[in-house]
mmCIF file of C-alpha atoms in Angstrom:
data_model
loop_
_atom_site.group_PDB
_atom_site.id
_atom_site.type_symbol
_atom_site.label_atom_id
_atom_site.label_comp_id
_atom_site.label_asym_id
_atom_site.label_seq_id
_atom_site.Cartn_x
_atom_site.Cartn_y
_atom_site.Cartn_z
ATOM 1 C CA MET N 177 -10.832 0.708 13.576
ATOM 2 C CA ARG N 178 -8.410 0.479 16.489
ATOM 3 C CA THR N 179 -11.340 -0.090 18.847
ATOM 4 C CA LEU N 180 -12.705 -2.857 16.629
ATOM 5 C CA HIS N 181 -9.367 -4.662 16.489
ATOM 6 C CA GLU N 182 -8.941 -4.325 20.244
ATOM 7 C CA SER N 183 -12.401 -5.886 20.645
ATOM 8 C CA LEU N 184 -11.350 -8.743 18.364
ATOM 9 C CA HIS N 185 -8.249 -9.312 20.472
ATOM 10 C CA HIS N 186 -10.254 -9.517 23.697
ATOM 11 C CA LEU N 187 -13.040 -11.642 22.176
ATOM 12 C CA GLY N 188 -10.485 -14.123 20.871
ATOM 13 C CA GLU N 189 -8.750 -14.307 24.246
ATOM 14 C CA ALA N 190 -12.059 -14.832 26.071
ATOM 15 C CA ARG N 191 -13.005 -17.678 23.762
ATOM 16 C CA ALA N 192 -9.603 -19.354 24.058
ATOM 17 C CA ARG N 193 -9.594 -19.086 27.850
ATOM 18 C CA LEU N 194 -13.099 -20.473 28.150
ATOM 19 C CA GLY N 195 -12.057 -23.379 25.967
ATOM 20 C CA GLU N 196 -9.040 -24.108 28.158
ATOM 21 C CA ALA N 197 -10.994 -23.832 31.410
ATOM 22 C CA HIS N 198 -13.943 -26.032 30.410
ATOM 23 C CA ALA N 199 -13.177 -28.583 33.142
ATOM 24 C CA ARG N 200 -13.681 -25.967 35.870
ATOM 25 C CA LEU N 201 -16.777 -24.240 34.454
ATOM 26 C CA ALA N 202 -20.425 -25.171 34.275
ATOM 27 C CA ASP N 203 -21.233 -26.494 30.806
ATOM 28 C CA ALA N 204 -24.476 -24.516 30.451
ATOM 29 C CA ASP N 205 -22.879 -21.142 31.279
ATOM 30 C CA ARG N 206 -19.859 -21.849 29.147
ATOM 31 C CA ALA N 207 -21.786 -23.081 26.106
ATOM 32 C CA GLY N 208 -24.163 -20.119 26.025
ATOM 33 C CA LEU N 209 -21.364 -17.596 26.419
ATOM 34 C CA LEU N 210 -19.228 -19.234 23.734
ATOM 35 C CA ALA N 211 -22.111 -18.988 21.248
ATOM 36 C CA GLU N 212 -22.533 -15.269 21.984
ATOM 37 C CA LEU N 213 -18.800 -14.680 21.680
ATOM 38 C CA ASP N 214 -18.749 -16.379 18.285
ATOM 39 C CA ALA N 215 -21.670 -14.302 17.001
ATOM 40 C CA THR N 216 -20.183 -11.008 18.222
ATOM 41 C CA THR N 217 -16.771 -11.919 16.792
ATOM 42 C CA ALA N 218 -18.335 -12.499 13.382
ATOM 43 C CA VAL N 219 -20.015 -9.084 13.451
ATOM 44 C CA THR N 220 -16.753 -7.432 14.502
ATOM 45 C CA VAL N 221 -14.798 -9.093 11.701
ATOM 46 C CA THR N 222 -17.383 -7.859 9.194
ATOM 47 C CA LEU N 223 -17.051 -4.304 10.495
ATOM 48 C CA THR N 224 -13.256 -4.363 10.205
ATOM 49 C CA GLY N 225 -13.631 -5.094 6.478
ATOM 50 C CA ALA N 226 -16.395 -2.578 5.828
ATOM 51 C CA ASP N 227 -16.017 0.593 3.812
ATOM 52 C CA ALA N 228 -16.153 4.076 5.274
ATOM 53 C CA ASP N 229 -19.879 4.622 4.611
ATOM 54 C CA THR N 230 -20.812 1.371 6.390
ATOM 55 C CA LEU N 231 -18.649 2.255 9.378
ATOM 56 C CA LEU N 232 -20.162 5.733 9.625
ATOM 57 C CA ALA N 233 -23.672 4.268 9.514
ATOM 58 C CA ALA N 234 -22.934 1.567 12.119
ATOM 59 C CA ASP N 235 -23.659 2.155 15.812
ATOM 60 C CA LEU N 236 -20.147 1.470 17.017
ATOM 61 C CA PRO N 237 -20.752 2.649 20.627
ATOM 62 C CA ALA N 238 -23.596 0.120 20.919
ATOM 63 C CA HIS N 239 -21.371 -2.592 19.498
ATOM 64 C CA ARG N 240 -18.652 -1.726 21.982
ATOM 65 C CA ARG N 241 -21.140 -1.911 24.868
ATOM 66 C CA ALA N 242 -22.208 -5.361 23.695
ATOM 67 C CA VAL N 243 -18.585 -6.509 23.574
ATOM 68 C CA HIS N 244 -17.951 -5.038 27.014
ATOM 69 C CA GLY N 245 -20.900 -6.942 28.477
ATOM 70 C CA LEU N 246 -19.729 -10.235 27.010
ATOM 71 C CA LEU N 247 -16.170 -9.740 28.251
ATOM 72 C CA THR N 248 -17.417 -8.831 31.734
ATOM 73 C CA ARG N 249 -19.409 -12.069 31.913
ATOM 74 C CA ALA N 250 -16.485 -14.104 30.578
ATOM 75 C CA SER N 251 -14.154 -12.442 33.087
ATOM 76 C CA ALA N 252 -16.436 -13.224 36.020
ATOM 77 C CA LEU N 253 -16.759 -16.851 34.925
ATOM 78 C CA LEU N 254 -13.033 -17.302 34.449
ATOM 79 C CA ARG N 255 -12.055 -15.603 37.689
ATOM 80 C CA ALA N 256 -14.576 -17.628 39.648
ATOM 81 C CA GLY N 257 -12.811 -20.775 38.471
ATOM 82 C CA LEU N 258 -9.421 -19.706 39.782
ATOM 83 C CA ILE N 259 -8.244 -21.790 42.713
ATOM 84 C CA GLY N 260 -7.464 -19.677 45.750
ATOM 85 C CA ALA N 261 -8.591 -16.434 44.136
ATOM 86 C CA PRO N 262 -10.317 -13.999 46.500
ATOM 87 C CA ARG N 263 -14.074 -14.059 46.259
ATOM 88 C CA SER N 264 -14.340 -10.304 46.285
ATOM 89 C CA ARG N 265 -12.184 -7.284 46.971
ATOM 90 C CA THR N 266 -13.460 -3.722 47.030
ATOM 91 C CA LEU N 267 -11.161 -1.447 45.065
ATOM 92 C CA GLY N 268 -11.981 2.042 43.911
ATOM 93 C CA VAL N 269 -11.738 3.178 40.326
ATOM 94 C CA ASP N 270 -9.096 5.819 41.125
ATOM 95 C CA LEU N 271 -6.000 3.969 42.299
ATOM 96 C CA VAL N 272 -3.489 6.558 41.154
ATOM 97 C CA GLY N 273 -0.332 6.130 43.239
ATOM 98 C CA ALA N 274 -1.985 3.396 45.335
ATOM 99 C CA ARG N 275 0.308 1.441 47.650
ATOM 100 C CA LEU N 276 -0.416 -2.151 46.692
ATOM 101 C CA ALA N 277 3.054 -3.663 47.031
ATOM 102 C CA GLY N 278 2.805 -7.368 47.821
ATOM 103 C CA ALA N 279 -1.006 -7.300 47.623
ATOM 104 C CA ASP N 280 -2.918 -10.479 46.805
ATOM 105 C CA LEU N 281 -4.900 -9.396 43.736
ATOM 106 C CA ARG N 282 -5.437 -12.818 42.211
ATOM 107 C CA GLY N 283 -8.637 -12.778 40.212
ATOM 108 C CA ALA N 284 -9.299 -9.132 41.095
ATOM 109 C CA GLU N 285 -11.607 -7.026 38.949
ATOM 110 C CA LEU N 286 -9.362 -4.164 37.803
ATOM 111 C CA ALA N 287 -10.954 -3.357 34.442
ATOM 112 C CA GLY N 288 -10.814 0.342 33.689
ATOM 113 C CA ARG N 289 -8.983 1.186 36.921
ATOM 114 C CA LEU N 290 -6.585 4.130 37.064
ATOM 115 C CA LEU N 291 -3.362 2.539 38.295
ATOM 116 C CA ILE N 292 -1.068 5.356 37.191
ATOM 117 C CA GLU N 293 2.179 5.299 39.236
ATOM 118 C CA ALA N 294 0.669 2.645 41.533
ATOM 119 C CA ASP N 295 3.112 0.623 43.625
ATOM 120 C CA LEU N 296 2.455 -2.994 42.600
ATOM 121 C CA ARG N 297 5.873 -4.407 43.433
ATOM 122 C CA GLY N 298 5.630 -8.103 44.147
ATOM 123 C CA ALA N 299 1.834 -8.057 43.809
ATOM 124 C CA GLU N 300 -0.057 -11.240 42.881
ATOM 125 C CA LEU N 301 -2.016 -10.391 39.719
ATOM 126 C CA ARG N 302 -2.590 -13.884 38.403
ATOM 127 C CA GLY N 303 -5.961 -14.053 36.717
ATOM 128 C CA ALA N 304 -6.756 -10.395 37.442
ATOM 129 C CA ASP N 305 -8.926 -8.596 34.884
ATOM 130 C CA LEU N 306 -6.786 -5.682 33.628
ATOM 131 C CA ARG N 307 -8.941 -4.812 30.632
ATOM 132 C CA GLY N 308 -8.446 -1.119 29.878
ATOM 133 C CA ALA N 309 -6.561 -0.489 33.145
ATOM 134 C CA ASP N 310 -4.244 2.514 32.965
ATOM 135 C CA LEU N 311 -0.805 1.217 33.975
ATOM 136 C CA ARG N 312 1.251 4.246 32.991
ATOM 137 C CA GLY N 313 4.237 4.399 35.316
ATOM 138 C CA ALA N 314 2.895 1.583 37.505
ATOM 139 C CA ASP N 315 5.690 -0.247 39.314
ATOM 140 C CA LEU N 316 5.371 -3.939 38.422
ATOM 141 C CA ARG N 317 8.806 -5.037 39.579
ATOM 142 C CA GLY N 318 8.540 -8.582 40.865
ATOM 143 C CA ALA N 319 4.794 -8.736 40.145
ATOM 144 C CA ASP N 320 3.204 -11.958 38.879
ATOM 145 C CA LEU N 321 0.865 -11.379 35.924
ATOM 146 C CA ARG N 322 0.578 -14.973 34.777
ATOM 147 C CA GLY N 323 -2.882 -15.569 33.385
ATOM 148 C CA ALA N 324 -3.940 -11.920 33.797
ATOM 149 C CA LEU N 325 -6.992 -11.262 31.626
ATOM 150 C CA PHE N 326 -7.256 -8.936 28.628
ATOM 151 C CA VAL N 327 -3.825 -7.298 28.909
ATOM 152 C CA VAL N 328 -2.447 -5.631 25.767
ATOM 153 C CA GLN N 329 1.167 -4.877 24.903
ATOM 154 C CA ALA N 330 0.705 -1.119 25.249
ATOM 155 C CA GLN N 331 -0.156 -1.549 28.930
ATOM 156 C CA LEU N 332 3.074 -3.389 29.656
ATOM 157 C CA ASP N 333 5.095 -0.893 27.626
ATOM 158 C CA ALA N 334 3.704 1.964 29.726
ATOM 159 C CA ALA N 335 4.533 0.280 33.047
ATOM 160 C CA ARG N 336 7.790 -0.304 34.878
ATOM 161 C CA GLY N 337 9.100 -3.806 35.466
ATOM 162 C CA ASP N 338 12.297 -5.794 35.810
ATOM 163 C CA ALA N 339 13.734 -9.249 35.224
ATOM 164 C CA THR N 340 11.604 -10.679 38.053
ATOM 165 C CA THR N 341 8.281 -9.475 36.603
ATOM 166 C CA THR N 342 6.258 -12.351 35.142
ATOM 167 C CA ALA N 343 4.465 -11.096 32.027
ATOM 168 C CA PRO N 344 1.325 -12.783 30.712
ATOM 169 C CA ALA N 345 1.777 -14.967 27.652
ATOM 170 C CA PRO N 346 2.030 -14.382 24.745
ATOM 171 C CA LEU N 347 2.939 -10.724 25.279
ATOM 172 C CA THR N 348 6.527 -9.545 24.860
ATOM 173 C CA ARG N 349 8.586 -8.333 27.783
ATOM 174 C CA PRO N 350 9.398 -4.630 27.214
ATOM 175 C CA VAL N 351 13.052 -3.792 26.633
ATOM 176 C CA HIS N 352 13.133 -1.387 29.567
ATOM 177 C CA TRP N 353 12.189 -4.252 31.896
ATOM 178 C CA ALA N 354 15.754 -5.592 31.697
ATOM 179 C CA ALA N 355 17.601 -6.129 34.947
ATOM 180 C CA PRO N 356 19.109 -2.879 36.250
ATOM 181 C CA PRO N 357 22.905 -2.640 36.023
ATOM 182 C CA THR N 358 24.888 -3.545 39.113
ATOM 183 C CA PRO N 359 25.961 -0.321 40.811
ATOM 184 C CA ALA N 360 29.701 0.318 40.806
ATOM 185 C CA PRO N 361 31.444 0.311 44.203
ATOM 186 C CA PRO N 362 31.918 3.772 45.679
ATOM 187 C CA ALA N 363 35.196 5.488 44.849
ATOM 188 C CA PRO N 364 37.685 5.786 47.736
ATOM 189 C CA ALA N 365 37.672 9.083 49.546
ATOM 190 C CA PRO N 366 40.504 11.467 48.567
ATOM 191 C CA PRO N 367 43.340 11.780 51.111
ATOM 192 C CA ILE N 368 43.015 14.590 53.623
ATOM 193 C CA PRO N 369 45.781 17.178 53.074
ATOM 194 C CA ALA N 370 48.132 17.848 55.974
ATOM 195 C CA THR N 371 47.275 20.922 58.026
ATOM 196 C CA PRO N 372 50.044 23.594 57.635
ATOM 197 C CA THR N 373 51.762 24.630 60.903
ATOM 198 C CA SER N 374 52.257 28.220 62.015
ATOM 199 C CA ALA N 375 55.994 27.761 62.602
ATOM 200 C CA THR N 376 58.299 29.610 60.202
ATOM 201 C CA PRO N 377 60.120 27.125 58.008
ATOM 202 C CA ALA N 378 63.885 26.952 58.359
ATOM 203 C CA ALA N 379 65.908 28.831 55.772
ATOM 204 C CA THR N 380 67.241 26.666 53.010
ATOM 205 C CA PRO N 381 70.841 26.782 51.814
ATOM 206 C CA ALA N 382 69.692 27.978 48.415
ATOM 207 C CA ALA N 383 68.026 30.958 50.012
ATOM 208 C CA THR N 384 70.896 31.868 52.391
ATOM 209 C CA GLY N 385 73.985 30.865 50.441
ATOM 210 C CA LYS N 386 74.643 34.133 48.518
ATOM 211 C CA PRO N 387 74.155 36.554 51.466
ATOM 212 C CA ALA N 388 76.395 34.375 53.615
ATOM 213 C CA MET N 389 79.147 34.388 50.965
ATOM 214 C CA ARG N 390 78.965 38.198 50.605
ATOM 215 C CA ALA N 391 79.152 38.639 54.385
ATOM 216 C CA GLY N 392 82.220 36.385 54.495
ATOM 217 C CA ARG N 393 83.985 38.382 51.800
ATOM 218 C CA ARG N 394 83.281 41.633 53.688
ATOM 219 C CA ARG N 395 84.707 40.211 56.885
ATOM 220 C CA GLY N 396 87.808 39.057 55.004
ATOM 221 C CA ARG N 397 88.455 42.484 53.518
ATOM 222 C CA ALA N 398 87.986 44.174 56.873
ATOM 223 C CA GLY N 399 90.456 41.816 58.508
ATOM 224 C CA ARG N 400 93.102 42.396 55.856
ATOM 225 C CA SER N 401 92.687 46.184 56.126
ATOM 226 C CA GLY N 402 93.033 46.150 59.941
ATOM 227 C CA SER N 403 96.147 44.080 60.016
ATOM 228 C CA GLY N 404 97.869 46.409 57.474
ATOM 229 C CA SER N 405 97.293 49.607 59.494
ATOM 230 C CA GLY N 406 98.456 47.942 62.703
ATOM 231 C CA SER N 407 101.832 47.020 61.192
ATOM 232 C CA SER N 408 102.607 50.527 59.981
ATOM 233 C CA SER N 409 101.827 52.140 63.361
ATOM 234 C CA SER N 410 104.079 49.723 65.245
ATOM 235 C CA LEU N 411 106.932 50.457 62.903
ATOM 236 C CA SER N 412 106.645 54.185 63.414
#
């Protein structure tokens, strides 16, 4: 059921985009594709309302392949109508950790690509086909995704972005894409303690007062005793 509703989402987007871009597309290609999109959408809607027995009997993988083919054709038609989009760009399926910062990926075919932890900072992704691309941990800070094709909310939620990332309408900007807080200024370095000297500190009065007083009293008693004995010997 989740696959069917995802198909409905993409089919509806393809039809809306083809309707908006009619002035840039050949009428014959556009008209034939719109008719096929309408027919496949009707079948998909019927399946979403079917009971369990009908769903089990239906060939859902074949239906998904049919939807995939239609979306691939719609994507090629839409991307070909983008002004200034690259005609072709060879990109592998496995782009895990790829360094694509600042890359011009306008109109690129990125459906099903593994972009886990890819560096896409400041990349131009306008009109790129991101259908089913794995954006877990991809760095989209400053990237421009305006008009990117077939993006779902779960892809944005799994990626990293910031206040300068331009998300495709009408998806919601994830909460964790808010601007990072301004770092606080570094704390001042603590003062360097003075290095102690090897010189012996001078004795303080508190430390020397009592011994000095006792020594003075001893000298006083000795003086009084000496002067007494001298007087008696001179008299005799």
